[in-house]
Amino acid sequence: MSLDMLDPQVRDGINLGGLEQSLGFLLRVSQLKVFDHFFEKLGHIGLKPGEYSVLWVISHNPGIRQGQLAQSLAIKNAHMTKLIRSFEVYGFIERRIPEEDRRSVELSLTEQGEAFVARHKPDFFGYIQSLDSPLDEGETRELIRLLAKFSGISRESVQ
Amino acid sequence: MSLDMLDPQVRDGINLGGLEQSLGFLLRVSQLKVFDHFFEKLGHIGLKPGEYSVLWVISHNPGIRQGQLAQSLAIKNAHMTKLIRSFEVYGFIERRIPEEDRRSVELSLTEQGEAFVARHKPDFFGYIQSLDSPLDEGETRELIRLLAKFSGISRESVQ
DNA sequence: CATAAAATGTTTACAAGGAAACAATTATCA
DNA sequence: TGATAATTGTTTCCTTGTAAACATTTTATG
């Protein structure tokens, strides 16, 4: 047991003054840890988790409107426009303007896009397993449950 | 109880295909929620949480080296350089090149900087309380504990 | 000591992401 | 119906943050 373990606010000789208990700070640091691990393991694929998730959701909701997609992933419309265009150019996504509402855009995957999603599903949903986490399995499940509830993703948030 | 509550993967009519259980996605969405609330409540102050945390840590570690500061907050050196310069121009931070190692930079707050930190401490550490969270107090404490342990910030992570 | 290597910040050049203004289309309503 | 408002996505411009090359200083090595 080292000395600085006696002082809850000191880390690596730096006094964070209670920042260690701040939800915002902890979320940021945790996300960085996950992201760093992702890049180490899967950086070579060339898609980041957020980009894969765009393909993933289109795959599960063929014909989804671009705005709905953006909203469901909390990506801004302006940014989504760029993502969709580059996927279209790359040949993973098809855009269709429906006659019923010609303002909107309906998205679906090309055969190539579907193949990519299927091939890399184990990567994007499995990399987290290879992260050597200080949490045991039960704690990890609880963390996920609490985050889902907090963020309003979970049904638990419904009365 | 609505129908789509029976299907764990559907939200707002969109099938996320299990993304709701992904740690990376949940961390991102949770962080966005915290950040949005911050802006709503404290956007007028003109400093974001990460920027305030720079002042906060310097205040608790006067004379801290710029690199240590960057590391402790997981901010890259290149970015820290910009942050420090703008705080210096603004009159919140003083830089000092120590004789013992003239490559490095020691940071401290000006009187103005200290005053700002003190004045806004309740804002930056309290805004989270006003976020109407679906988590009760115990759950919030547990979430913070798990994040701290996961991210390696907590002493719990030490064997 | 002199040269090579490492450490510390800074600069430059770029990528990710967002806000605001915009164009096109559809809905509202007087 | 015709004008106004709202919706949907795009464009433009800007901010934030990063990577890579760099300058300076210190440490290590022959």
Coordinates of C-alpha atoms (C1' of nucleotides) in Angstrom, one line a residue:
Chain A
M1 CA 0.0 0.0 0.0
S2 CA 1.6 3.1 -1.2
L3 CA 1.5 6.4 0.6
D4 CA -0.6 8.3 -2.0
M5 CA -3.3 5.7 -1.6
L6 CA -4.1 7.5 1.6
D7 CA -5.0 10.6 -0.2
P8 CA -8.0 10.1 -2.4
Q9 CA -7.3 13.1 -4.5
V10 CA -3.7 12.5 -5.5
R11 CA -2.9 10.5 -8.6
D12 CA 0.7 10.2 -10.0
G13 CA 1.7 12.9 -7.7
I14 CA -0.9 15.3 -9.1
N15 CA -3.8 16.5 -7.0
L16 CA -6.9 16.4 -9.1
G17 CA -8.9 18.1 -6.3
G18 CA -11.9 15.9 -6.6
L19 CA -12.1 15.8 -10.4
E20 CA -11.8 12.0 -10.1
Q21 CA -15.4 12.0 -8.8
S22 CA -16.8 14.1 -11.6
L23 CA -19.1 12.3 -13.9
G24 CA -18.2 14.3 -16.9
F25 CA -14.5 13.8 -16.4
L26 CA -14.9 10.1 -15.8
L27 CA -17.0 9.6 -18.9
R28 CA -14.4 11.3 -21.0
V29 CA -11.5 9.3 -19.6
S30 CA -13.4 6.1 -19.9
Q31 CA -14.3 6.8 -23.5
L32 CA -10.7 7.6 -24.3
K33 CA -9.7 4.2 -22.8
V34 CA -12.2 2.3 -24.9
F35 CA -11.2 4.3 -28.0
D36 CA -7.5 3.8 -27.5
H37 CA -8.0 0.1 -27.2
F38 CA -10.1 0.0 -30.3
F39 CA -7.4 1.7 -32.3
E40 CA -4.8 -0.6 -31.1
K41 CA -6.8 -3.7 -32.0
L42 CA -8.8 -2.6 -35.0
G43 CA -7.2 0.6 -36.3
H44 CA -6.2 -1.2 -39.4
I45 CA -9.7 -1.8 -40.6
G46 CA -10.1 1.9 -41.4
L47 CA -13.5 2.5 -39.9
K48 CA -14.1 4.0 -36.5
P49 CA -16.9 2.6 -34.2
G50 CA -19.2 5.5 -35.0
E51 CA -18.8 5.0 -38.7
Y52 CA -19.5 1.3 -38.4
S53 CA -22.5 2.0 -36.3
V54 CA -24.0 4.0 -39.2
L55 CA -23.7 1.0 -41.5
W56 CA -25.0 -1.3 -38.7
V57 CA -28.2 0.7 -38.2
I58 CA -28.9 1.1 -41.9
S59 CA -28.4 -2.7 -42.2
H60 CA -31.0 -3.2 -39.5
N61 CA -33.4 -0.6 -40.8
P62 CA -33.2 -0.6 -44.6
G63 CA -34.8 2.4 -46.1
I64 CA -34.3 4.5 -42.9
R65 CA -34.5 8.2 -43.4
Q66 CA -31.2 10.0 -43.1
G67 CA -32.5 12.3 -40.3
Q68 CA -33.8 9.4 -38.3
L69 CA -30.5 7.7 -38.6
A70 CA -28.7 10.8 -37.4
Q71 CA -31.0 11.2 -34.5
S72 CA -30.8 7.6 -33.4
L73 CA -27.0 7.8 -33.3
A74 CA -26.8 11.4 -31.9
I75 CA -24.9 12.5 -35.0
K76 CA -25.6 16.0 -36.3
N77 CA -27.3 16.3 -39.7
A78 CA -24.4 18.3 -41.2
H79 CA -22.0 15.6 -40.2
M80 CA -24.2 12.8 -41.3
T81 CA -24.4 14.3 -44.7
K82 CA -20.6 14.0 -45.0
L83 CA -20.5 10.4 -43.7
I84 CA -23.3 9.2 -46.0
R85 CA -21.6 10.8 -49.0
S86 CA -18.3 9.2 -48.4
F87 CA -20.0 5.8 -47.9
E88 CA -21.9 6.3 -51.1
V89 CA -18.8 7.1 -53.0
Y90 CA -17.1 4.1 -51.5
G91 CA -20.0 1.9 -52.6
F92 CA -21.4 0.9 -49.3
I93 CA -24.6 2.9 -49.2
E94 CA -27.4 3.7 -51.7
R95 CA -29.5 6.9 -51.4
R96 CA -33.0 7.1 -52.7
I97 CA -35.3 10.1 -52.8
P98 CA -38.9 8.8 -52.2
E99 CA -41.8 10.2 -54.3
E100 CA -43.9 10.7 -51.2
D101 CA -41.5 13.2 -49.7
R102 CA -38.9 14.5 -52.0
R103 CA -37.1 16.5 -49.3
S104 CA -36.0 13.3 -47.6
V105 CA -33.4 10.6 -48.3
E106 CA -33.9 6.9 -47.7
L107 CA -30.8 4.8 -47.1
S108 CA -29.9 1.2 -47.7
L109 CA -26.7 -0.8 -47.9
T110 CA -25.3 -2.2 -51.2
E111 CA -24.3 -5.8 -51.4
Q112 CA -20.8 -4.7 -50.6
G113 CA -21.9 -2.7 -47.6
E114 CA -23.9 -5.7 -46.2
A115 CA -20.9 -7.9 -46.8
F116 CA -18.6 -5.5 -44.9
V117 CA -21.0 -5.3 -42.0
A118 CA -21.4 -9.0 -41.7
R119 CA -17.7 -9.7 -42.0
H120 CA -16.7 -7.2 -39.3
K121 CA -19.5 -7.8 -36.9
P122 CA -17.2 -9.9 -34.6
D123 CA -14.6 -7.2 -34.7
F124 CA -16.8 -4.2 -33.8
F125 CA -18.9 -6.0 -31.2
G126 CA -16.1 -8.1 -29.8
Y127 CA -13.1 -5.9 -29.4
I128 CA -14.3 -4.7 -26.0
Q129 CA -13.8 -8.3 -24.7
S130 CA -10.1 -8.1 -25.3
L131 CA -9.8 -5.0 -23.3
D132 CA -8.3 -6.1 -20.0
S133 CA -10.6 -4.2 -17.8
P134 CA -10.3 -3.9 -14.0
L135 CA -14.0 -4.7 -13.8
D136 CA -15.3 -8.2 -13.4
E137 CA -18.1 -9.5 -15.5
G138 CA -20.9 -8.5 -13.1
E139 CA -19.5 -5.0 -12.7
T140 CA -19.3 -4.6 -16.4
R141 CA -22.9 -5.6 -16.8
E142 CA -23.9 -3.2 -14.1
L143 CA -21.9 -0.4 -15.6
I144 CA -23.7 -1.0 -18.9
R145 CA -27.1 -1.1 -17.2
L146 CA -26.4 2.1 -15.4
L147 CA -25.2 3.9 -18.5
A148 CA -28.2 2.8 -20.5
K149 CA -30.5 3.9 -17.8
F150 CA -28.7 7.2 -17.3
S151 CA -28.6 8.0 -21.0
G152 CA -32.2 7.2 -21.5
I153 CA -31.5 4.4 -23.9
S154 CA -32.8 1.7 -21.7
R155 CA -36.5 0.8 -21.1
E156 CA -35.8 1.1 -17.4
S157 CA -36.0 4.8 -18.0
V158 CA -39.7 4.5 -18.9
Q159 CA -42.1 4.8 -15.9
Chain B
M1 CA -46.4 -0.8 -21.2
S2 CA -45.9 0.0 -24.9
L3 CA -45.4 -2.6 -27.5
D4 CA -41.8 -1.8 -28.4
M5 CA -40.8 -2.4 -24.8
L6 CA -41.1 -6.1 -25.7
D7 CA -38.3 -5.7 -28.1
P8 CA -35.1 -4.7 -26.4
Q9 CA -33.5 -3.5 -29.6
V10 CA -36.1 -1.1 -30.8
R11 CA -36.0 2.6 -29.8
D12 CA -38.2 5.3 -31.3
G13 CA -39.0 2.8 -34.1
I14 CA -35.4 2.4 -35.0
N15 CA -33.7 -1.0 -34.4
L16 CA -30.3 -0.4 -33.0
G17 CA -29.5 -4.0 -33.3
G18 CA -27.8 -4.3 -29.9
L19 CA -25.8 -1.1 -30.1
E20 CA -27.7 -0.1 -26.9
Q21 CA -25.5 -2.6 -25.0
S22 CA -22.2 -1.4 -26.4
L23 CA -20.0 0.3 -23.9
G24 CA -18.5 2.7 -26.4
F25 CA -21.8 3.8 -27.7
L26 CA -23.3 4.2 -24.2
L27 CA -20.3 6.2 -23.0
R28 CA -20.6 8.5 -26.0
V29 CA -24.3 9.1 -25.5
S30 CA -24.0 9.6 -21.8
Q31 CA -21.2 12.1 -22.3
L32 CA -23.4 14.0 -24.8
K33 CA -26.2 14.1 -22.3
V34 CA -23.9 15.6 -19.6
F35 CA -22.4 18.1 -22.0
D36 CA -25.8 19.2 -23.4
H37 CA -27.0 19.9 -19.9
F38 CA -23.8 21.8 -19.1
F39 CA -24.3 24.1 -22.0
E40 CA -27.9 24.7 -21.2
K41 CA -27.1 25.6 -17.6
L42 CA -23.6 27.2 -17.9
G43 CA -22.9 27.9 -21.5
H44 CA -23.0 31.6 -20.7
I45 CA -19.8 31.4 -18.6
G46 CA -17.7 30.9 -21.7
L47 CA -15.6 28.0 -20.4
K48 CA -16.2 24.4 -21.0
P49 CA -15.7 21.8 -18.3
G50 CA -12.4 20.6 -19.8
E51 CA -11.0 24.2 -19.8
Y52 CA -12.1 24.8 -16.3
S53 CA -10.4 21.6 -15.2
V54 CA -7.1 22.9 -16.5
L55 CA -7.4 25.9 -14.2
W56 CA -8.6 23.7 -11.4
V57 CA -5.7 21.4 -11.5
I58 CA -3.1 24.2 -11.8
S59 CA -4.8 25.8 -8.8
H60 CA -4.3 22.6 -6.8
N61 CA -0.8 22.1 -8.1
P62 CA 0.9 25.4 -8.4
G63 CA 4.1 25.2 -10.5
I64 CA 2.9 22.0 -12.2
R65 CA 4.8 21.2 -15.4
Q66 CA 2.8 21.6 -18.5
G67 CA 3.3 18.0 -19.6
Q68 CA 2.2 16.6 -16.3
L69 CA -0.9 18.7 -16.5
A70 CA -1.6 17.4 -20.0
Q71 CA -1.1 13.8 -18.9
S72 CA -3.2 14.1 -15.8
L73 CA -6.2 15.4 -17.9
A74 CA -5.6 13.2 -20.9
I75 CA -5.1 16.3 -23.1
K76 CA -2.5 16.1 -25.9
N77 CA 0.6 18.4 -25.6
A78 CA -0.2 20.1 -28.9
H79 CA -3.6 21.0 -27.7
M80 CA -2.5 22.0 -24.2
T81 CA -0.1 24.5 -25.7
K82 CA -3.0 26.3 -27.3
L83 CA -5.1 26.2 -24.2
I84 CA -2.3 27.5 -22.0
R85 CA -1.5 30.3 -24.4
S86 CA -5.0 31.6 -24.6
F87 CA -5.3 31.5 -20.8
E88 CA -2.1 33.3 -20.5
V89 CA -3.2 36.0 -23.0
Y90 CA -6.5 36.2 -21.0
G91 CA -4.5 36.8 -17.8
F92 CA -5.5 33.6 -15.9
I93 CA -2.2 31.7 -16.1
E94 CA 1.5 32.5 -15.7
R95 CA 4.3 30.5 -17.3
R96 CA 7.7 30.2 -15.9
I97 CA 10.8 28.5 -17.4
P98 CA 12.7 27.0 -14.5
E99 CA 16.5 27.2 -14.4
E100 CA 16.9 23.5 -13.5
D101 CA 15.3 22.4 -16.8
R102 CA 14.9 25.1 -19.4
R103 CA 12.9 22.8 -21.8
S104 CA 10.0 22.7 -19.4
V105 CA 7.3 25.1 -18.4
E106 CA 5.9 25.6 -14.9
L107 CA 2.4 26.9 -14.6
S108 CA 0.5 28.8 -12.0
L109 CA -2.6 30.9 -11.7
T110 CA -2.7 34.7 -11.6
E111 CA -4.8 36.3 -8.9
Q112 CA -7.5 36.7 -11.5
G113 CA -7.3 33.1 -12.4
E114 CA -7.6 32.0 -8.8
A115 CA -10.5 34.3 -8.3
F116 CA -12.3 32.8 -11.3
V117 CA -11.7 29.3 -10.2
A118 CA -13.0 30.1 -6.7
R119 CA -16.0 32.0 -8.0
H120 CA -17.1 29.3 -10.4
K121 CA -16.4 26.2 -8.3
P122 CA -20.1 25.7 -7.4
D123 CA -21.0 26.0 -11.0
F124 CA -18.6 23.5 -12.4
F125 CA -18.9 21.0 -9.6
G126 CA -22.6 21.5 -9.0
Y127 CA -24.3 21.6 -12.4
I128 CA -24.5 17.9 -12.5
Q129 CA -26.9 18.0 -9.5
S130 CA -29.4 19.9 -11.5
L131 CA -29.5 17.3 -14.3
D132 CA -32.7 15.4 -13.8
S133 CA -31.2 11.9 -14.0
P134 CA -33.2 8.7 -14.1
L135 CA -30.6 7.3 -11.6
D136 CA -31.2 7.5 -7.9
E137 CA -28.5 8.7 -5.6
G138 CA -27.1 5.2 -4.9
E139 CA -27.0 4.3 -8.6
T140 CA -25.2 7.5 -9.4
R141 CA -22.6 6.8 -6.7
E142 CA -22.2 3.3 -8.1
L143 CA -21.9 4.6 -11.7
I144 CA -19.1 6.9 -10.6
R145 CA -17.4 4.2 -8.7
L146 CA -17.5 1.8 -11.7
L147 CA -16.3 4.4 -14.1
A148 CA -13.4 5.4 -11.8
K149 CA -12.4 1.8 -11.5
F150 CA -12.8 1.1 -15.2
S151 CA -10.8 4.1 -16.2
G152 CA -8.0 3.4 -13.8
I153 CA -8.5 6.6 -11.9
S154 CA -9.6 4.9 -8.7
R155 CA -7.3 3.3 -6.2
E156 CA -9.6 0.3 -6.4
S157 CA -7.8 -0.5 -9.6
V158 CA -4.6 -1.1 -7.7
Q159 CA -4.1 -4.7 -6.5
Chain C
dC1 C1' 34.6 15.9 -23.7
dA2 C1' 31.9 15.1 -27.9
dT3 C1' 28.4 13.0 -30.1
dA4 C1' 24.1 10.5 -30.0
dA5 C1' 19.8 9.9 -27.8
dA6 C1' 15.9 11.3 -25.1
dA7 C1' 12.7 14.7 -23.2
dT8 C1' 9.9 18.9 -23.4
dG9 C1' 7.1 22.0 -25.8
dT10 C1' 5.8 24.3 -30.1
dT11 C1' 4.5 24.7 -34.9
dT12 C1' 2.2 23.3 -39.0
dA13 C1' -0.9 21.0 -41.6
dC14 C1' -4.9 18.4 -41.3
dA15 C1' -9.4 15.9 -39.9
dA16 C1' -13.6 15.6 -37.1
dG17 C1' -17.5 17.7 -35.9
dG18 C1' -20.8 21.6 -35.3
dA19 C1' -23.6 26.1 -36.0
dA20 C1' -25.8 29.0 -39.0
dA21 C1' -27.4 30.2 -43.4
dC22 C1' -29.4 28.1 -47.3
dA23 C1' -32.3 25.6 -51.0
dA24 C1' -35.9 22.6 -51.9
dT25 C1' -40.0 20.6 -50.7
dT26 C1' -44.2 19.9 -48.0
dA27 C1' -47.7 21.3 -44.6
dT28 C1' -50.7 24.9 -42.6
dC29 C1' -54.1 28.2 -42.6
dA30 C1' -56.3 32.6 -43.6
Chain D
dT1 C1' -55.9 28.9 -53.5
dG2 C1' -52.0 31.6 -52.2
dA3 C1' -49.0 33.0 -48.9
dT4 C1' -46.6 31.6 -44.8
dA5 C1' -44.5 28.3 -41.9
dA6 C1' -42.2 24.0 -41.0
dT7 C1' -39.4 20.1 -42.4
dT8 C1' -35.4 17.9 -44.6
dG9 C1' -31.0 17.8 -46.0
dT10 C1' -26.8 20.5 -47.8
dT11 C1' -23.3 24.0 -47.9
dT12 C1' -20.1 27.1 -45.8
dC13 C1' -17.4 28.6 -42.3
dC14 C1' -15.5 27.9 -38.0
dT15 C1' -13.8 25.5 -33.6
dT16 C1' -11.7 21.7 -31.5
dG17 C1' -8.3 18.4 -31.3
dT18 C1' -4.5 15.4 -33.4
dA19 C1' -0.3 13.7 -35.7
dA20 C1' 4.1 14.6 -37.4
dA21 C1' 7.9 17.4 -38.0
dC22 C1' 10.6 20.6 -35.5
dA23 C1' 13.6 23.5 -32.1
dT24 C1' 15.6 23.5 -27.8
dT25 C1' 17.6 21.6 -23.9
dT26 C1' 19.1 17.8 -21.1
dT27 C1' 20.8 13.1 -20.5
dA28 C1' 23.4 9.1 -21.9
dT29 C1' 27.3 6.9 -24.1
dG30 C1' 31.6 6.0 -26.3

